GROMACS .gro file of C-alpha atoms in nm:
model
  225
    1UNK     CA    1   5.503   2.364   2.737
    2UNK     CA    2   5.201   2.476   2.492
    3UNK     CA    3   5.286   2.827   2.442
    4UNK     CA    4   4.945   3.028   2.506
    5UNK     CA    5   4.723   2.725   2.625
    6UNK     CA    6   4.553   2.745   2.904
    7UNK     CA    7   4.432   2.456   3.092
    8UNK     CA    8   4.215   2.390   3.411
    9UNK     CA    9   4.258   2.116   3.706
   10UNK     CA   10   3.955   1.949   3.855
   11UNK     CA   11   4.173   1.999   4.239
   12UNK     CA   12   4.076   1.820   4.552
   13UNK     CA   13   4.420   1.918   4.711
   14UNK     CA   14   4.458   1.530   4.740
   15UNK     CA   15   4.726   1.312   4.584
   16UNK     CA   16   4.635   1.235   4.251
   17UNK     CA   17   4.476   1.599   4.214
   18UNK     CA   18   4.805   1.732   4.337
   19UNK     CA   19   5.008   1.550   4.121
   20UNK     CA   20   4.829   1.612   3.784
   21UNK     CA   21   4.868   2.017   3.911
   22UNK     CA   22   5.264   1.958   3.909
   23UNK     CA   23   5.203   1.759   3.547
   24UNK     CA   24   4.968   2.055   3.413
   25UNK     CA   25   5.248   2.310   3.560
   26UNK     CA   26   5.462   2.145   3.317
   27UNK     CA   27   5.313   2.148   2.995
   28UNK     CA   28   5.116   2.449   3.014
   29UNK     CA   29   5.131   2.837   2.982
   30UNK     CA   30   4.870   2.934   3.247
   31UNK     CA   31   4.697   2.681   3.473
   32UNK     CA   32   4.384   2.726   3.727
   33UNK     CA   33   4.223   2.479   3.970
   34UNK     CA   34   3.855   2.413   4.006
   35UNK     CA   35   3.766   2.255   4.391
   36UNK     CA   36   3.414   2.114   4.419
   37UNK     CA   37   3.244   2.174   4.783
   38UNK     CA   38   3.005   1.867   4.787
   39UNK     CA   39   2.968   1.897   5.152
   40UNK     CA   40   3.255   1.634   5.229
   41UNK     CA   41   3.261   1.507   5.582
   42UNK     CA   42   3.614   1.762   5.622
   43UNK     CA   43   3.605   2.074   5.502
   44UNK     CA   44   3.987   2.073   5.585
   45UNK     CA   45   3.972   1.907   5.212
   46UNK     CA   46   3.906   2.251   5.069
   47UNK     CA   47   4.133   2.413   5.262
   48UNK     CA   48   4.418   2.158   5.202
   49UNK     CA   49   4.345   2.240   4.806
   50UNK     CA   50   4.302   2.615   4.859
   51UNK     CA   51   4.669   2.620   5.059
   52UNK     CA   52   4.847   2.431   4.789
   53UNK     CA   53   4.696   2.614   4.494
   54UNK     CA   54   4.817   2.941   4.628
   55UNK     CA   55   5.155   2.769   4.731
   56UNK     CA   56   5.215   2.678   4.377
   57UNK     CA   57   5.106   2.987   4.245
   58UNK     CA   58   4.700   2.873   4.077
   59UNK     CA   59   4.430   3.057   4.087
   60UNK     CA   60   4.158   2.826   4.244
   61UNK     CA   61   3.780   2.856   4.202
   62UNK     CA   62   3.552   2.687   4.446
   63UNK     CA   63   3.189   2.590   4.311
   64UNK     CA   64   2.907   2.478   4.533
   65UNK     CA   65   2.783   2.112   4.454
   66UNK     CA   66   2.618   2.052   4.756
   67UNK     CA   67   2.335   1.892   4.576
   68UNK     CA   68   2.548   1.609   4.496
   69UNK     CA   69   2.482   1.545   4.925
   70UNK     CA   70   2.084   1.537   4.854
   71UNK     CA   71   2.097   1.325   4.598
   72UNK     CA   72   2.357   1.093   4.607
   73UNK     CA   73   2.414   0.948   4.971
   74UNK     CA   74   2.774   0.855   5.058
   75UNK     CA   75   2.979   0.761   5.293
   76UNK     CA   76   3.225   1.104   5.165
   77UNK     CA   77   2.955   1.338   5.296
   78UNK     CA   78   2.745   1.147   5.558
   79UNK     CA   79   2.827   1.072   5.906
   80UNK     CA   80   2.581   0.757   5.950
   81UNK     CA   81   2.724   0.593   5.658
   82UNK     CA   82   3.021   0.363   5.713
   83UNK     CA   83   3.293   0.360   5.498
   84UNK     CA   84   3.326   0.017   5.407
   85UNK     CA   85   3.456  -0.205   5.061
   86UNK     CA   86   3.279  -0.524   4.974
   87UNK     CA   87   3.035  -0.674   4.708
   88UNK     CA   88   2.951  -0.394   4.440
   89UNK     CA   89   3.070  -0.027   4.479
   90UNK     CA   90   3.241   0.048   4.784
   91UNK     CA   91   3.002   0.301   4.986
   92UNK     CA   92   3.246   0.596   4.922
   93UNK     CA   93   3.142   0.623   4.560
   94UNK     CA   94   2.937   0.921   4.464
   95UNK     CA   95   2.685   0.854   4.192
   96UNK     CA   96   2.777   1.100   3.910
   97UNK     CA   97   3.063   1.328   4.049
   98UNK     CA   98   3.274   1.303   3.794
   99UNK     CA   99   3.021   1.370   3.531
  100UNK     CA  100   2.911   1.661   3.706
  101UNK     CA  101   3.268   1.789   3.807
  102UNK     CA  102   3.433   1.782   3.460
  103UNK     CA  103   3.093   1.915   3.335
  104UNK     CA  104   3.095   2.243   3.547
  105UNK     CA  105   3.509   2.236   3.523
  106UNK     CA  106   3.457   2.296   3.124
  107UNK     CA  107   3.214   2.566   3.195
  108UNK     CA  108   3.432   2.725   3.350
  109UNK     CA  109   3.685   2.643   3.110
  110UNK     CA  110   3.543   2.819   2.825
  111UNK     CA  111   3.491   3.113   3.014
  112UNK     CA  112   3.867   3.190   3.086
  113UNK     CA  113   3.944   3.083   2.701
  114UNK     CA  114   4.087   2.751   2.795
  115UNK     CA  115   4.048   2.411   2.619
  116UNK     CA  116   4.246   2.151   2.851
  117UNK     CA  117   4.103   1.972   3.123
  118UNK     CA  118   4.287   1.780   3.317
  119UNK     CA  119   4.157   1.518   3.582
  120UNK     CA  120   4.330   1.219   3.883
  121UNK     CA  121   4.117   0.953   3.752
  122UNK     CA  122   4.202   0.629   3.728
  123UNK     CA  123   4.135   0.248   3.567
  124UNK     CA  124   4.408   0.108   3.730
  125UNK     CA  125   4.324   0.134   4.111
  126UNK     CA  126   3.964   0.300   4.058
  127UNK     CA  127   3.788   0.088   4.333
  128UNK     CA  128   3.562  -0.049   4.091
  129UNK     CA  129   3.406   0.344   4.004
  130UNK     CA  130   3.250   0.329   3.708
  131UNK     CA  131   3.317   0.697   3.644
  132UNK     CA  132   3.700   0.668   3.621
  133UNK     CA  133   3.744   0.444   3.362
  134UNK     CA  134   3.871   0.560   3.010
  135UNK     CA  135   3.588   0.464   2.804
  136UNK     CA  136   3.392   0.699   3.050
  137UNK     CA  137   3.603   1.005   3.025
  138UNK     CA  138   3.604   0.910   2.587
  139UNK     CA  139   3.295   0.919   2.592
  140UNK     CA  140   3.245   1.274   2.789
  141UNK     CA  141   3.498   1.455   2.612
  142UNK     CA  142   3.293   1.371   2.354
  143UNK     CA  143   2.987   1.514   2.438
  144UNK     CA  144   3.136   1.783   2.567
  145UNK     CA  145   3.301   1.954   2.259
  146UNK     CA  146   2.892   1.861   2.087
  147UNK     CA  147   2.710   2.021   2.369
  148UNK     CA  148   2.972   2.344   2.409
  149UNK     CA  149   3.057   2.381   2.029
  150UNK     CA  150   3.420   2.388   2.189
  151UNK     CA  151   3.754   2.199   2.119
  152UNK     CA  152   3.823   2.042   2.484
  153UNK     CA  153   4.045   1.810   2.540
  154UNK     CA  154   3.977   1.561   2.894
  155UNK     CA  155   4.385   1.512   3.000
  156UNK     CA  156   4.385   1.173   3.223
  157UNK     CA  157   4.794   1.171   3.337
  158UNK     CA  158   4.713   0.879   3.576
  159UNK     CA  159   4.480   0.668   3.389
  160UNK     CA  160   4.715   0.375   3.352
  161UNK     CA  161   4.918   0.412   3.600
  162UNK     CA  162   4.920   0.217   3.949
  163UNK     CA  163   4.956   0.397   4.324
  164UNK     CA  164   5.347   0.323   4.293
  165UNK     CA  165   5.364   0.487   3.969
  166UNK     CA  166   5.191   0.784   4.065
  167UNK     CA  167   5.433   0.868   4.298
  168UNK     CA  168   5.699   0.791   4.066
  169UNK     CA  169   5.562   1.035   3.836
  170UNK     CA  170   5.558   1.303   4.114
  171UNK     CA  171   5.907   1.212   4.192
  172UNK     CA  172   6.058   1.280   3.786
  173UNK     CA  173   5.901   1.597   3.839
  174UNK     CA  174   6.051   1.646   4.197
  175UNK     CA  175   5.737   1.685   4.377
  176UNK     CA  176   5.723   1.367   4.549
  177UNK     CA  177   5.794   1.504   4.945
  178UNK     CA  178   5.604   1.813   4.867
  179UNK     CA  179   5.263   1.558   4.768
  180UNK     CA  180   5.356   1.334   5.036
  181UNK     CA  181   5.339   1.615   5.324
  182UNK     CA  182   5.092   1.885   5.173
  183UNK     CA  183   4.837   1.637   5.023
  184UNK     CA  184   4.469   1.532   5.199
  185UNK     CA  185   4.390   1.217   5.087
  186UNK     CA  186   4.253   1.032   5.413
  187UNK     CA  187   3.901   0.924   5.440
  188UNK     CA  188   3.915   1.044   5.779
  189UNK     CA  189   4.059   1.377   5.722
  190UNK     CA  190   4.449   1.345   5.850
  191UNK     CA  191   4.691   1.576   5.586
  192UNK     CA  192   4.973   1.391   5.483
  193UNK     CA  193   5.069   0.989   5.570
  194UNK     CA  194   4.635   0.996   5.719
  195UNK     CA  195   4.526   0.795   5.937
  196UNK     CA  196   4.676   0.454   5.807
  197UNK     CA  197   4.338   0.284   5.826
  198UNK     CA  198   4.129   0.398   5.548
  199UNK     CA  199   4.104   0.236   5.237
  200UNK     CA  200   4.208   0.528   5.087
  201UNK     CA  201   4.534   0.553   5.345
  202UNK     CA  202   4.613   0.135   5.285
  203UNK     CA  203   4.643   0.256   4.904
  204UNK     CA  204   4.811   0.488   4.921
  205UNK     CA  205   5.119   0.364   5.141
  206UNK     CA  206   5.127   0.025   4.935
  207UNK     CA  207   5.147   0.249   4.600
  208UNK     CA  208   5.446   0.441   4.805
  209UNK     CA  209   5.613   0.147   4.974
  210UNK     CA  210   5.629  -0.020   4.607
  211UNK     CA  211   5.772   0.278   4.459
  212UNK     CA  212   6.059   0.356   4.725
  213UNK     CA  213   6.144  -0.040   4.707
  214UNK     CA  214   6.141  -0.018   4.331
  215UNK     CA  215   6.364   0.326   4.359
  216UNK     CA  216   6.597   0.234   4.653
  217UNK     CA  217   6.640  -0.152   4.392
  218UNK     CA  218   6.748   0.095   4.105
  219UNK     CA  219   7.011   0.309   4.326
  220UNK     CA  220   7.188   0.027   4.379
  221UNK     CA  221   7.238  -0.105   4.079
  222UNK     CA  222   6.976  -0.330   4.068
  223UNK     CA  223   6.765  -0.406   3.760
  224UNK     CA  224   6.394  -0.425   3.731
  225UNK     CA  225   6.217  -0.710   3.609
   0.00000   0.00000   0.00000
């Protein structure tokens, strides 16, 4: 733990959000979440993040970023678009959300007298987002510390890890039922295993499958290649 650091989690109340709030627990001496309303299709997405982030103890602020909806058209806040995966960005990216989020998330941040941000994203199953990958989040951290005068550092616990290892990371820190059952990471707003249809849902039970394979393999006294 960092004795007297505080840190702040950009918190969707989905998987990887959820998990880097157990990793965050871990290391730090006081921890709040930051939820962004960006008028998602569910608004049980909120309330998913607002139940676990008094469950665990958090204090959560929610910030309105329903401009994101005017500008940015996306299949995460609009009914008549399709959420679909093909050539190019899959329809479910949002054109600068995570520059905006972690923007606002330091804000806030610096107001409460804390210097750690910490964030899901991911390079290794990103969906081809341009706004997840390292060099991105490099680059940010960056120009946030110019722009703030202020020593933040962007934490990215999942960069390099795959679906399978993300939930092996929530199992070392024995969280891994507790994300499975609490978490909202369906496209089609269904808490826990989802709706099994969604992109989001098909990676998220391959990453788990792997995992309990890999950990049932290792209980036996297998070894892993």
């Amino acid at each position: 733990m960092l004795k007297d650091e505080k840190a702040v989690v950009v918190f969707s109340g989905g998987q990887d959000s959820t998990t880097c709030l157990f990793w965050a627990k871990e290391r730090f001496a006081e921890v709040e979440t930051v939820t962004f309303d960006y008028g998602q299709r569910h608004k049980l997405e909120i309330d998913c993040a607002a139940q676990i982030a008094q469950e665990q103890g958090v204090k959560q602020t929610v910030l309105d970023m329903s401009l994101l909806n005017q500008l940015a058209p996306n299949a995460l806040t609009r009914d008549d678009i399709e959420i679909a995966e093909g050539e190019g960005l899959p329809t479910t990216f949002v054109d600068g959300r995570n520059l905006l989020f972690l923007s606002f998330a330091a804000v806030l941040a610096k107001g409460i007298g804390a210097k750690h941000l910490i964030t899901g994203v991911c390079e290794t199953d990103f969906s081809g987002y341009p706004d997840c990958r390292d060099s991105f989040i490099k680059s940010l951290n960056v120009t946030l510390n110019l722009a703030m005068d202020y020593p933040f550092v962007i934490h990215t616990p999942l960069m390099w890890l795959d679906k399978s290892e993300t939930w092996e990371l929530a199992d070392q820190m024995n969280a891994l039922e507790y994300v499975r059952d609490h978490t909202l990471t369906c496209y089609n707003g269904i808490k826990g295993d989802g709706c099994g249809e969604c992109p989001a849902c098909k990676l998220r039970r391959a990453g788990l499958d792997q995992y309990m394979k890999r950990r049932n393999t290792t209980s036996e006294g297998g070894s892993l290649v």
